[in-house]
MMTF fields as JSON, N, C-alpha, C and O atoms, coordinates in Angstrom:
{
  "mmtfVersion": "1.0.0",
  "mmtfProducer": "UNKNOWN",
  "numBonds": 547,
  "numAtoms": 548,
  "numGroups": 137,
  "numChains": 1,
  "numModels": 1,
  "chainsPerModel": [1],
  "groupsPerChain": [137],
  "chainIdList": ["A"],
  "bondAtomList": [4, 2, 8, 6, 12, 10, 16, 14, 20, 18, 24, 22, 28, 26, 32, 30, 36, 34, 40, 38, 44, 42, 48, 46, 52, 50, 56, 54, 60, 58, 64, 62, 68, 66, 72, 70, 76, 74, 80, 78, 84, 82, 88, 86, 92, 90, 96, 94, 100, 98, 104, 102, 108, 106, 112, 110, 116, 114, 120, 118, 124, 122, 128, 126, 132, 130, 136, 134, 140, 138, 144, 142, 148, 146, 152, 150, 156, 154, 160, 158, 164, 162, 168, 166, 172, 170, 176, 174, 180, 178, 184, 182, 188, 186, 192, 190, 196, 194, 200, 198, 204, 202, 208, 206, 212, 210, 216, 214, 220, 218, 224, 222, 228, 226, 232, 230, 236, 234, 240, 238, 244, 242, 248, 246, 252, 250, 256, 254, 260, 258, 264, 262, 268, 266, 272, 270, 276, 274, 280, 278, 284, 282, 288, 286, 292, 290, 296, 294, 300, 298, 304, 302, 308, 306, 312, 310, 316, 314, 320, 318, 324, 322, 328, 326, 332, 330, 336, 334, 340, 338, 344, 342, 348, 346, 352, 350, 356, 354, 360, 358, 364, 362, 368, 366, 372, 370, 376, 374, 380, 378, 384, 382, 388, 386, 392, 390, 396, 394, 400, 398, 404, 402, 408, 406, 412, 410, 416, 414, 420, 418, 424, 422, 428, 426, 432, 430, 436, 434, 440, 438, 444, 442, 448, 446, 452, 450, 456, 454, 460, 458, 464, 462, 468, 466, 472, 470, 476, 474, 480, 478, 484, 482, 488, 486, 492, 490, 496, 494, 500, 498, 504, 502, 508, 506, 512, 510, 516, 514, 520, 518, 524, 522, 528, 526, 532, 530, 536, 534, 540, 538, 544, 542],
  "bondOrderList": [1, 1, 1, 1, 1, 1, 1, 1, 1, 1, 1, 1, 1, 1, 1, 1, 1, 1, 1, 1, 1, 1, 1, 1, 1, 1, 1, 1, 1, 1, 1, 1, 1, 1, 1, 1, 1, 1, 1, 1, 1, 1, 1, 1, 1, 1, 1, 1, 1, 1, 1, 1, 1, 1, 1, 1, 1, 1, 1, 1, 1, 1, 1, 1, 1, 1, 1, 1, 1, 1, 1, 1, 1, 1, 1, 1, 1, 1, 1, 1, 1, 1, 1, 1, 1, 1, 1, 1, 1, 1, 1, 1, 1, 1, 1, 1, 1, 1, 1, 1, 1, 1, 1, 1, 1, 1, 1, 1, 1, 1, 1, 1, 1, 1, 1, 1, 1, 1, 1, 1, 1, 1, 1, 1, 1, 1, 1, 1, 1, 1, 1, 1, 1, 1, 1, 1],
  "groupList": [{"groupName": "SER", "atomNameList": ["N", "CA", "C", "O"], "elementList": ["N", "C", "C", "O"], "formalChargeList": [0, 0, 0, 0], "bondAtomList": [1, 0, 2, 1, 3, 2], "bondOrderList": [1, 1, 2], "singleLetterCode": "S", "chemCompType": "L-PEPTIDE LINKING"}, {"groupName": "GLY", "atomNameList": ["N", "CA", "C", "O"], "elementList": ["N", "C", "C", "O"], "formalChargeList": [0, 0, 0, 0], "bondAtomList": [1, 0, 2, 1, 3, 2], "bondOrderList": [1, 1, 2], "singleLetterCode": "G", "chemCompType": "PEPTIDE LINKING"}, {"groupName": "MET", "atomNameList": ["N", "CA", "C", "O"], "elementList": ["N", "C", "C", "O"], "formalChargeList": [0, 0, 0, 0], "bondAtomList": [1, 0, 2, 1, 3, 2], "bondOrderList": [1, 1, 2], "singleLetterCode": "M", "chemCompType": "L-PEPTIDE LINKING"}, {"groupName": "GLU", "atomNameList": ["N", "CA", "C", "O"], "elementList": ["N", "C", "C", "O"], "formalChargeList": [0, 0, 0, 0], "bondAtomList": [1, 0, 2, 1, 3, 2], "bondOrderList": [1, 1, 2], "singleLetterCode": "E", "chemCompType": "L-PEPTIDE LINKING"}, {"groupName": "ASN", "atomNameList": ["N", "CA", "C", "O"], "elementList": ["N", "C", "C", "O"], "formalChargeList": [0, 0, 0, 0], "bondAtomList": [1, 0, 2, 1, 3, 2], "bondOrderList": [1, 1, 2], "singleLetterCode": "N", "chemCompType": "L-PEPTIDE LINKING"}, {"groupName": "THR", "atomNameList": ["N", "CA", "C", "O"], "elementList": ["N", "C", "C", "O"], "formalChargeList": [0, 0, 0, 0], "bondAtomList": [1, 0, 2, 1, 3, 2], "bondOrderList": [1, 1, 2], "singleLetterCode": "T", "chemCompType": "L-PEPTIDE LINKING"}, {"groupName": "ILE", "atomNameList": ["N", "CA", "C", "O"], "elementList": ["N", "C", "C", "O"], "formalChargeList": [0, 0, 0, 0], "bondAtomList": [1, 0, 2, 1, 3, 2], "bondOrderList": [1, 1, 2], "singleLetterCode": "I", "chemCompType": "L-PEPTIDE LINKING"}, {"groupName": "LYS", "atomNameList": ["N", "CA", "C", "O"], "elementList": ["N", "C", "C", "O"], "formalChargeList": [0, 0, 0, 0], "bondAtomList": [1, 0, 2, 1, 3, 2], "bondOrderList": [1, 1, 2], "singleLetterCode": "K", "chemCompType": "L-PEPTIDE LINKING"}, {"groupName": "ARG", "atomNameList": ["N", "CA", "C", "O"], "elementList": ["N", "C", "C", "O"], "formalChargeList": [0, 0, 0, 0], "bondAtomList": [1, 0, 2, 1, 3, 2], "bondOrderList": [1, 1, 2], "singleLetterCode": "R", "chemCompType": "L-PEPTIDE LINKING"}, {"groupName": "VAL", "atomNameList": ["N", "CA", "C", "O"], "elementList": ["N", "C", "C", "O"], "formalChargeList": [0, 0, 0, 0], "bondAtomList": [1, 0, 2, 1, 3, 2], "bondOrderList": [1, 1, 2], "singleLetterCode": "V", "chemCompType": "L-PEPTIDE LINKING"}, {"groupName": "LEU", "atomNameList": ["N", "CA", "C", "O"], "elementList": ["N", "C", "C", "O"], "formalChargeList": [0, 0, 0, 0], "bondAtomList": [1, 0, 2, 1, 3, 2], "bondOrderList": [1, 1, 2], "singleLetterCode": "L", "chemCompType": "L-PEPTIDE LINKING"}, {"groupName": "TYR", "atomNameList": ["N", "CA", "C", "O"], "elementList": ["N", "C", "C", "O"], "formalChargeList": [0, 0, 0, 0], "bondAtomList": [1, 0, 2, 1, 3, 2], "bondOrderList": [1, 1, 2], "singleLetterCode": "Y", "chemCompType": "L-PEPTIDE LINKING"}, {"groupName": "ASP", "atomNameList": ["N", "CA", "C", "O"], "elementList": ["N", "C", "C", "O"], "formalChargeList": [0, 0, 0, 0], "bondAtomList": [1, 0, 2, 1, 3, 2], "bondOrderList": [1, 1, 2], "singleLetterCode": "D", "chemCompType": "L-PEPTIDE LINKING"}, {"groupName": "PRO", "atomNameList": ["N", "CA", "C", "O"], "elementList": ["N", "C", "C", "O"], "formalChargeList": [0, 0, 0, 0], "bondAtomList": [1, 0, 2, 1, 3, 2], "bondOrderList": [1, 1, 2], "singleLetterCode": "P", "chemCompType": "L-PEPTIDE LINKING"}, {"groupName": "PHE", "atomNameList": ["N", "CA", "C", "O"], "elementList": ["N", "C", "C", "O"], "formalChargeList": [0, 0, 0, 0], "bondAtomList": [1, 0, 2, 1, 3, 2], "bondOrderList": [1, 1, 2], "singleLetterCode": "F", "chemCompType": "L-PEPTIDE LINKING"}, {"groupName": "HIS", "atomNameList": ["N", "CA", "C", "O"], "elementList": ["N", "C", "C", "O"], "formalChargeList": [0, 0, 0, 0], "bondAtomList": [1, 0, 2, 1, 3, 2], "bondOrderList": [1, 1, 2], "singleLetterCode": "H", "chemCompType": "L-PEPTIDE LINKING"}, {"groupName": "ALA", "atomNameList": ["N", "CA", "C", "O"], "elementList": ["N", "C", "C", "O"], "formalChargeList": [0, 0, 0, 0], "bondAtomList": [1, 0, 2, 1, 3, 2], "bondOrderList": [1, 1, 2], "singleLetterCode": "A", "chemCompType": "L-PEPTIDE LINKING"}, {"groupName": "TRP", "atomNameList": ["N", "CA", "C", "O"], "elementList": ["N", "C", "C", "O"], "formalChargeList": [0, 0, 0, 0], "bondAtomList": [1, 0, 2, 1, 3, 2], "bondOrderList": [1, 1, 2], "singleLetterCode": "W", "chemCompType": "L-PEPTIDE LINKING"}, {"groupName": "GLN", "atomNameList": ["N", "CA", "C", "O"], "elementList": ["N", "C", "C", "O"], "formalChargeList": [0, 0, 0, 0], "bondAtomList": [1, 0, 2, 1, 3, 2], "bondOrderList": [1, 1, 2], "singleLetterCode": "Q", "chemCompType": "L-PEPTIDE LINKING"}],
  "groupTypeList": [0, 1, 0, 2, 3, 4, 5, 6, 2, 5, 7, 0, 8, 9, 6, 1, 0, 8, 10, 0, 11, 10, 5, 12, 12, 13, 3, 8, 1, 12, 6, 9, 6, 14, 15, 11, 13, 12, 12, 3, 0, 9, 11, 11, 9, 7, 8, 9, 6, 1, 10, 13, 1, 3, 5, 9, 3, 6, 9, 12, 1, 7, 9, 11, 6, 4, 1, 0, 12, 5, 13, 10, 3, 3, 13, 11, 10, 13, 3, 13, 2, 3, 1, 0, 11, 1, 13, 11, 5, 9, 13, 3, 1, 0, 11, 14, 2, 10, 1, 12, 4, 8, 4, 11, 0, 4, 12, 16, 8, 8, 17, 2, 15, 7, 11, 9, 7, 8, 12, 7, 10, 9, 16, 7, 9, 10, 14, 18, 11, 14, 13, 7, 6, 18, 7, 10, 4],
  "groupIdList": [1, 2, 3, 4, 5, 6, 7, 8, 9, 10, 11, 12, 13, 14, 15, 16, 17, 18, 19, 20, 21, 22, 23, 24, 25, 26, 27, 28, 29, 30, 31, 32, 33, 34, 35, 36, 37, 38, 39, 40, 41, 42, 43, 44, 45, 46, 47, 48, 49, 50, 51, 52, 53, 54, 55, 56, 57, 58, 59, 60, 61, 62, 63, 64, 65, 66, 67, 68, 69, 70, 71, 72, 73, 74, 75, 76, 77, 78, 79, 80, 81, 82, 83, 84, 85, 86, 87, 88, 89, 90, 91, 92, 93, 94, 95, 96, 97, 98, 99, 100, 101, 102, 103, 104, 105, 106, 107, 108, 109, 110, 111, 112, 113, 114, 115, 116, 117, 118, 119, 120, 121, 122, 123, 124, 125, 126, 127, 128, 129, 130, 131, 132, 133, 134, 135, 136, 137],
  "secStructList": [7, 4, 4, 4, 6, 6, 6, 1, 7, 6, 6, 7, 3, 3, 3, 3, 3, 6, 6, 2, 2, 2, 2, 1, 7, 7, 7, 6, 6, 7, 3, 3, 3, 3, 3, 7, 6, 6, 7, 6, 6, 1, 3, 3, 3, 3, 3, 3, 3, 3, 7, 6, 6, 7, 3, 3, 3, 3, 3, 6, 6, 3, 3, 3, 3, 6, 6, 7, 1, 1, 7, 7, 7, 7, 6, 6, 7, 1, 1, 7, 7, 7, 1, 7, 3, 3, 3, 3, 3, 7, 7, 6, 6, 3, 3, 3, 3, 3, 7, 1, 1, 4, 4, 4, 7, 7, 7, 6, 6, 6, 7, 1, 1, 7, 7, 3, 3, 4, 4, 4, 3, 3, 3, 3, 3, 3, 3, 3, 3, 3, 1, 1, 7, 3, 3, 7, 7],
  "xCoordList": [10.035, 9.976, 9.363, 9.018, 9.227, 8.63, 9.599, 9.223, 10.846, 11.861, 11.636, 12.187, 10.84, 10.585, 9.162, 8.748, 8.416, 7.062, 7.135, 8.057, 6.304, 5.077, 5.267, 4.289, 6.499, 6.758, 6.449, 5.715, 7.005, 6.743, 6.288, 7.051, 5.066, 4.511, 4.93, 5.245, 4.927, 5.236, 4.341, 3.137, 4.932, 4.268, 3.944, 3.325, 4.343, 4.164, 5.119, 6.108, 4.815, 5.67, 6.094, 5.294, 7.371, 7.91, 8.559, 8.896, 8.723, 9.447, 10.653, 10.53, 11.816, 13.043, 13.689, 13.481, 14.457, 15.18, 16.643, 17.364, 17.07, 18.479, 19.344, 20.57, 18.707, 19.441, 19.722, 20.57, 19.029, 19.116, 20.533, 20.895, 21.335, 22.673, 23.772, 24.956, 23.381, 24.391, 24.95, 26.132, 24.092, 24.521, 24.454, 25.103, 23.682, 23.528, 24.012, 23.967, 24.474, 24.869, 23.653, 22.734, 23.635, 22.564, 22.564, 23.614, 21.385, 21.231, 20.649, 19.951, 20.945, 20.367, 18.845, 18.266, 18.215, 16.766, 16.282, 15.128, 17.135, 16.743, 16.44, 17.116, 15.43, 15.15, 15.797, 15.565, 16.616, 17.482, 17.36, 17.239, 17.395, 17.529, 19.012, 19.647, 19.574, 21.008, 21.288, 20.429, 22.493, 22.944, 23.347, 24.202, 22.732, 23.01, 24.497, 24.98, 25.23, 26.681, 27.132, 28.247, 26.296, 26.682, 26.328, 26.768, 25.537, 25.186, 24.705, 23.517, 25.614, 25.305, 24.313, 23.925, 23.893, 22.867, 21.468, 20.487, 21.386, 20.111, 19.982, 20.932, 18.794, 18.507, 17.829, 16.964, 18.236, 17.63, 17.106, 17.56, 16.142, 15.625, 15.731, 15.166, 16.46, 16.623, 16.735, 16.708, 16.86, 16.998, 18.444, 19.081, 18.965, 20.317, 20.31, 19.528, 21.194, 21.314, 22.692, 22.793, 23.746, 25.111, 25.733, 25.672, 26.335, 26.997, 28.501, 29.013, 29.216, 30.659, 31.386, 31.185, 32.237, 33.037, 32.357, 33.006, 31.08, 30.355, 30.489, 30.783, 30.268, 30.18, 28.729, 28.129, 28.179, 26.797, 26.824, 27.505, 26.077, 25.956, 24.491, 23.795, 24.043, 22.673, 22.728, 23.307, 22.119, 22.119, 20.667, 19.901, 20.309, 18.937, 17.898, 16.881, 18.173, 17.228, 17.216, 16.4, 18.081, 18.135, 19.444, 20.491, 19.381, 20.538, 21.213, 20.569, 22.527, 23.339, 24.415, 25.037, 24.623, 25.623, 26.763, 26.537, 27.993, 29.21, 29.181, 29.632, 28.649, 28.668, 27.728, 27.883, 26.767, 25.804, 25.077, 24.892, 24.671, 23.867, 22.395, 21.618, 22.026, 20.637, 20.483, 21.201, 19.562, 19.365, 18.685, 18.051, 18.836, 18.126, 16.631, 16.108, 15.963, 14.507, 14.033, 14.325, 13.309, 12.906, 11.4, 11.002, 10.577, 9.127, 8.555, 7.397, 9.345, 8.883, 8.934, 8.415, 9.54, 9.633, 8.259, 7.587, 7.828, 6.513, 6.46, 5.384, 7.62, 7.7, 9.113, 10.027, 9.323, 10.674, 11.625, 11.261, 12.827, 13.837, 14.366, 14.464, 14.705, 15.267, 16.755, 17.193, 17.531, 18.932, 19.915, 19.558, 21.174, 22.301, 23.272, 23.513, 23.831, 24.715, 25.791, 25.6, 26.914, 27.975, 28.954, 28.974, 29.748, 29.677, 30.203, 31.026, 29.695, 30.11, 30.679, 30.022, 31.885, 32.476, 32.345, 32.926, 31.581, 31.273, 32.473, 32.922, 33.001, 34.141, 33.764, 32.601, 34.76, 34.531, 33.974, 34.39, 33.041, 32.445, 31.43, 31.035, 30.997, 30.039, 28.937, 29.019, 27.888, 26.72, 26.297, 26.536, 25.666, 25.159, 23.643, 23.025, 23.032, 21.603, 20.866, 21.356, 19.686, 18.809, 17.399, 16.983, 16.662, 15.251, 14.433, 14.877, 13.247, 12.364, 11.765, 11.525, 11.525, 10.954, 12.113, 12.324, 12.855, 14.168, 14.206, 15.19, 13.167, 13.195, 13.066, 13.276, 12.721, 12.531, 13.275, 12.91, 14.297, 14.995, 16.374, 17.158, 16.651, 17.998, 18.717, 18.638, 19.409, 20.066, 21.528, 22.045, 22.196, 23.652, 24.109, 25.24, 23.273, 23.644, 23.931, 24.691, 23.341, 23.428, 24.243, 24.5, 24.65, 25.38, 26.839, 27.414, 27.431, 28.866, 29.627, 30.581, 29.195, 29.773, 28.811, 27.757, 29.162, 28.238, 27.854, 26.828, 28.656, 28.482, 28.185, 28.654, 27.387, 27.042, 27.882, 27.804, 28.683, 29.514, 28.636, 27.616, 29.055, 28.254, 27.945, 26.842, 28.905, 28.678, 27.719, 27.386, 27.278, 26.3, 24.885, 23.935, 24.74, 23.412, 22.778, 23.409, 21.553, 20.864, 19.931, 19.926, 19.138, 18.145, 17.665, 17.708, 17.212, 16.536, 15.039, 14.471, 14.408, 12.975, 12.217, 12.435, 11.319, 10.555, 9.086, 8.515, 8.475, 7.04, 6.736, 7.475, 5.652, 5.02, 3.855, 3.121, 3.663, 2.552, 1.522, 0.44, 1.857, 0.909, 1.124, 2.279, 0.134, -1.293, -1.919, -3.056, -1.206, -1.712, -0.553, 0.604, -0.849, 0.184, 0.507, -0.382, 1.804, 2.232, 3.706, 4.498, 4.053, 5.432, 6.167, 5.631, 7.397, 8.13, 9.334, 9.663, 10.0, 11.204, 10.959, 11.855],
  "yCoordList": [6.582, 6.358, 4.999, 4.266, 4.662, 3.393, 2.238, 1.15, 2.439, 1.396, 0.153, -0.906, 0.261, -0.899, -1.451, -2.337, -0.921, -1.445, -2.895, -3.213, -3.746, -3.616, -3.866, -3.908, -4.029, -4.257, -3.009, -3.065, -1.881, -0.583, 0.342, 0.626, 0.802, 1.648, 3.107, 3.521, 3.869, 5.291, 5.969, 5.715, 6.825, 7.587, 6.747, 7.253, 5.489, 4.682, 5.182, 5.853, 4.852, 5.207, 3.92, 3.0, 3.866, 2.651, 2.968, 4.113, 1.921, 1.999, 1.086, -0.086, 1.634, 0.864, 0.847, 1.754, -0.167, -0.289, 0.077, -0.582, 1.137, 1.541, 0.59, 0.608, -0.229, -1.134, -2.498, -3.241, -2.831, -4.177, -4.608, -5.764, -3.697, -4.079, -3.763, -3.798, -3.453, -3.293, -4.646, -4.763, -5.67, -6.991, -8.039, -9.081, -7.773, -8.727, -8.113, -6.896, -8.967, -8.511, -8.503, -9.301, -7.613, -7.648, -8.997, -9.599, -9.448, -10.707, -10.427, -9.434, -11.31, -11.198, -11.187, -12.022, -10.245, -10.124, -9.045, -8.628, -8.578, -7.482, -6.235, -5.956, -5.493, -4.178, -3.166, -3.184, -2.278, -1.425, 0.04, 0.35, 0.926, 2.368, 2.676, 2.238, 3.432, 3.727, 5.053, 5.603, 5.556, 6.754, 6.355, 5.488, 6.986, 6.733, 6.988, 8.089, 6.005, 6.148, 7.29, 7.791, 7.702, 8.783, 10.169, 11.17, 10.246, 11.502, 11.163, 10.918, 11.149, 10.656, 11.518, 11.156, 12.651, 13.458, 12.895, 13.337, 11.917, 11.334, 9.925, 9.143, 9.618, 8.273, 7.463, 7.967, 6.2, 5.267, 4.074, 3.788, 3.38, 2.118, 1.092, 1.275, 0.01, -1.069, -2.396, -2.441, -3.458, -4.8, -5.258, -5.061, -5.871, -6.433, -7.667, -8.593, -7.672, -8.81, -9.455, -10.675, -8.652, -9.176, -8.866, -7.731, -9.875, -9.739, -9.575, -9.847, -9.128, -8.923, -10.164, -11.28, -9.934, -11.002, -11.81, -12.644, -11.593, -12.359, -11.716, -10.528, -12.531, -12.042, -12.176, -13.248, -11.067, -11.019, -10.833, -9.947, -11.674, -11.52, -11.688, -12.569, -10.83, -10.893, -11.316, -10.625, -12.459, -13.013, -13.198, -13.927, -12.534, -12.612, -12.366, -13.055, -11.368, -10.967, -11.795, -11.541, -12.766, -13.611, -13.353, -13.177, -13.33, -13.023, -14.311, -15.226, -14.365, -15.513, -15.035, -13.994, -15.8, -15.477, -16.473, -17.683, -15.965, -16.789, -17.891, -19.009, -17.57, -18.523, -19.699, -20.698, -19.61, -20.69, -21.022, -20.157, -22.27, -22.686, -22.327, -22.317, -22.034, -21.75, -20.265, -19.752, -19.573, -18.152, -17.98, -18.898, -16.762, -16.438, -16.568, -16.227, -17.059, -17.087, -15.747, -15.397, -14.995, -13.644, -13.441, -12.791, -13.992, -13.918, -12.509, -12.276, -11.575, -10.208, -9.34, -8.224, -9.813, -9.009, -8.901, -9.917, -7.686, -7.528, -8.01, -8.311, -8.083, -8.562, -9.065, -8.688, -9.893, -10.375, -9.222, -8.292, -9.3, -8.291, -8.523, -9.66, -7.432, -7.505, -7.2, -6.387, -7.837, -7.483, -8.354, -9.194, -8.113, -8.804, -7.737, -6.739, -7.952, -6.979, -7.716, -8.848, -7.052, -7.604, -8.433, -8.373, -9.191, -9.508, -8.359, -7.55, -8.32, -7.353, -8.131, -9.032, -7.799, -8.425, -7.453, -6.368, -7.847, -6.967, -6.908, -7.943, -5.701, -5.584, -5.973, -5.898, -6.383, -6.66, -5.4, -4.287, -5.582, -4.452, -3.672, -2.577, -4.217, -3.522, -4.477, -5.691, -3.875, -4.623, -4.146, -2.996, -5.037, -4.737, -4.695, -5.679, -3.565, -3.327, -3.233, -2.631, -3.838, -3.708, -3.374, -3.786, -2.618, -2.375, -3.579, -4.372, -3.711, -4.821, -4.6, -5.563, -3.368, -3.031, -2.787, -1.671, -3.855, -3.803, -3.054, -2.375, -3.163, -2.515, -1.002, -0.298, -0.493, 0.947, 1.454, 2.491, 0.754, 1.087, 1.697, 1.164, 2.819, 3.382, 2.687, 3.122, 1.621, 0.833, 0.613, 1.274, -0.291, -0.473, -0.693, -0.343, -1.254, -1.464, -0.151, -0.123, 0.92, 2.206, 3.26, 4.338, 2.958, 3.945, 4.034, 3.064, 5.202, 5.362, 4.558, 3.847, 4.681, 3.913, 2.766, 2.973, 1.578, 0.438, -0.17, -0.843, 0.053, -0.694, 0.239, 1.376, -0.27, 0.487, -0.051, -1.232, 0.822, 0.417, 0.203, 0.867, -0.735, -1.108, 0.091, 0.192, 1.001, 2.146, 3.172, 4.158, 2.964, 3.855, 3.294, 3.931, 2.098, 1.536, 2.285, 2.463, 2.72, 3.499, 2.617, 2.688, 1.782, 0.974, -0.185, -0.133, -1.22, -2.337, -2.018, -1.761, -2.035, -1.759, -2.957, -4.097, -2.673, -3.737, -3.746, -4.798, -2.541, -2.428, -1.269, -0.287, -1.407, -0.272, 0.11, -0.768, 1.409, 1.821, 2.682, 2.943, 3.123, 3.884, 3.54, 3.499, 3.298, 3.451, 2.276, 2.382, 1.17, 0.069, -0.506, -0.351, -1.16, -1.762, -3.147, -3.974, -3.387, -4.727, -4.915, -3.974, -6.145, -6.518, -6.672, -7.267, -6.142, -6.19, -7.1, -7.674, -7.272, -8.112, -9.312, -10.135],
  "zCoordList": [14.308, 12.871, 12.583, 13.51, 11.334, 10.957, 10.895, 10.459, 11.322, 11.16, 12.011, 11.709, 13.067, 13.932, 13.772, 14.52, 12.79, 12.571, 12.12, 11.368, 12.485, 13.227, 14.725, 15.472, 15.164, 16.589, 17.389, 18.375, 16.971, 17.595, 16.473, 15.549, 16.552, 15.496, 15.707, 16.822, 14.621, 14.676, 15.711, 15.762, 16.528, 17.596, 18.829, 19.765, 18.853, 20.064, 21.139, 20.845, 22.366, 23.501, 24.194, 24.364, 24.595, 25.205, 26.546, 26.846, 27.337, 28.605, 28.493, 28.139, 28.797, 28.778, 30.149, 30.955, 30.406, 31.667, 31.467, 30.719, 32.146, 32.109, 32.945, 32.84, 33.766, 34.654, 34.025, 34.519, 32.957, 32.377, 32.048, 32.265, 31.529, 31.074, 32.084, 31.749, 33.32, 34.362, 34.788, 35.112, 34.785, 35.221, 34.107, 34.198, 33.069, 31.972, 30.666, 30.483, 29.763, 28.435, 27.52, 27.706, 26.535, 25.543, 24.818, 24.595, 24.464, 23.742, 22.362, 22.156, 21.434, 20.11, 20.243, 20.939, 19.578, 19.646, 20.594, 20.504, 21.508, 22.397, 21.578, 20.588, 21.989, 21.423, 22.356, 23.565, 21.783, 22.589, 22.17, 20.985, 23.152, 22.923, 23.064, 24.023, 22.108, 22.128, 21.439, 20.75, 21.631, 20.939, 19.518, 19.332, 18.524, 17.114, 16.837, 17.101, 16.313, 16.161, 15.241, 15.392, 14.302, 13.4, 13.921, 13.355, 14.998, 15.657, 17.06, 17.269, 18.012, 19.36, 20.133, 21.244, 19.568, 20.233, 19.961, 20.559, 19.053, 18.652, 19.242, 19.223, 19.764, 20.266, 19.162, 18.446, 19.037, 18.092, 18.868, 19.976, 18.27, 18.801, 17.682, 16.604, 17.945, 16.968, 17.721, 18.951, 16.952, 17.52, 17.404, 16.37, 18.466, 18.452, 17.559, 17.771, 16.552, 15.646, 15.773, 15.903, 15.737, 15.834, 17.173, 17.647, 17.789, 19.091, 18.889, 17.803, 19.931, 19.806, 19.273, 19.753, 18.266, 17.695, 16.607, 15.975, 16.37, 15.358, 13.979, 13.851, 12.96, 11.593, 11.146, 11.238, 10.662, 10.196, 8.687, 8.171, 7.988, 6.547, 6.163, 6.668, 5.265, 4.778, 3.318, 2.481, 3.024, 1.674, 1.233, 1.863, 0.155, -0.364, 0.727, 0.802, 1.573, 2.595, 3.856, 4.742, 3.97, 5.174, 5.912, 5.288, 7.248, 8.092, 8.533, 9.045, 8.325, 8.733, 9.701, 9.49, 10.754, 11.771, 11.674, 11.665, 11.6, 11.583, 10.522, 10.77, 9.338, 8.234, 8.384, 7.681, 9.271, 9.469, 8.166, 7.31, 8.027, 6.879, 7.068, 6.113, 8.314, 8.658, 8.991, 9.849, 8.33, 8.646, 9.998, 10.519, 10.559, 11.795, 11.578, 10.517, 12.584, 12.554, 13.087, 14.23, 12.276, 12.659, 12.429, 11.462, 13.307, 13.123, 13.268, 12.921, 13.773, 14.004, 12.744, 12.76, 11.66, 10.445, 9.771, 9.597, 9.387, 8.762, 7.313, 6.797, 6.659, 5.284, 5.034, 5.767, 4.037, 3.755, 3.416, 2.696, 3.938, 3.637, 2.231, 1.769, 1.561, 0.221, 0.273, 1.088, -0.581, -0.749, -0.004, 0.822, -0.334, 0.307, 0.811, 0.131, 2.011, 2.652, 3.431, 3.874, 3.585, 4.416, 3.624, 2.394, 4.304, 5.734, 6.605, 6.177, 7.838, 8.848, 10.019, 10.54, 10.439, 11.62, 12.778, 12.759, 13.782, 14.909, 15.851, 16.342, 16.109, 17.026, 18.455, 18.85, 19.208, 20.63, 21.288, 20.966, 22.2, 22.911, 22.1, 22.499, 20.96, 20.09, 19.635, 19.819, 19.026, 18.577, 17.195, 16.827, 16.428, 15.101, 15.2, 15.606, 14.834, 15.025, 13.69, 12.735, 13.643, 12.489, 12.959, 14.041, 12.133, 12.397, 11.961, 11.131, 12.516, 12.13, 10.748, 10.02, 10.384, 9.09, 8.122, 7.648, 7.842, 7.193, 5.871, 5.578, 5.076, 3.769, 3.867, 2.879, 5.054, 5.255, 6.483, 7.036, 6.914, 8.148, 7.874, 7.089, 8.534, 8.554, 9.702, 10.85, 9.388, 10.421, 10.062, 9.161, 10.742, 10.613, 9.179, 8.84, 8.341, 6.943, 6.234, 5.266, 6.697, 6.008, 6.757, 6.221, 7.994, 8.794, 8.377, 7.885, 8.576, 8.364, 9.428, 9.113, 10.691, 11.806, 12.086, 12.687, 11.661, 11.598, 12.944, 13.041, 13.984, 15.224, 16.388, 16.43, 17.344, 18.538, 19.685, 20.025, 20.277, 21.415, 22.641, 22.822, 23.471, 24.637, 25.526, 26.065, 25.686, 26.568, 25.958, 26.614, 24.737, 24.094, 24.176, 23.719, 24.76, 24.994, 26.157, 27.2, 25.988, 27.016, 27.835, 29.064, 27.157, 27.865, 26.998, 25.769, 27.673, 27.014, 27.036, 28.097, 25.87, 25.79, 26.35, 25.94, 27.297, 27.939, 27.53, 27.242, 27.507, 27.26, 26.326, 26.258, 25.626, 24.964, 25.86, 26.312, 26.134, 26.977, 26.24, 26.766, 25.026, 24.223, 22.765, 22.341, 21.991, 22.25, 23.005, 23.465, 23.137, 23.957, 24.743, 24.352, 25.835, 26.661, 26.124, 25.92, 25.895, 25.482, 25.822, 25.77, 26.167, 26.458, 25.135, 24.201, 25.039, 23.78, 23.814, 22.776, 24.906, 24.979, 25.861, 26.046]
}
């Protein structure tokens, strides 16, 4: 879908590593393939924004973690995000995911089950191989 544009364009193909999170924890900014929390038969690709135990709040389109005065720096966004959301407190063992194309993304802000449990992470996206080869994470 277009939710990760311009990082991953519609109909692009990616390669993810299922081994990445066997020894390492996901980090903020990782692009991840996971089971969609509202229908686990569907795979989604989004970016990790909130880590376990953190509070995520979006104010006037900017993301703040744990009440910081400084918003996240997100150079990958194709346009400024609109709106205010949250706050969301991420449960232990879970992650808060957002698409890069925020104004058109079906992401945690809109899901019934807001958080992705660690055991539902499938792979860390490493490369796009079609239509062109490029490193993503």
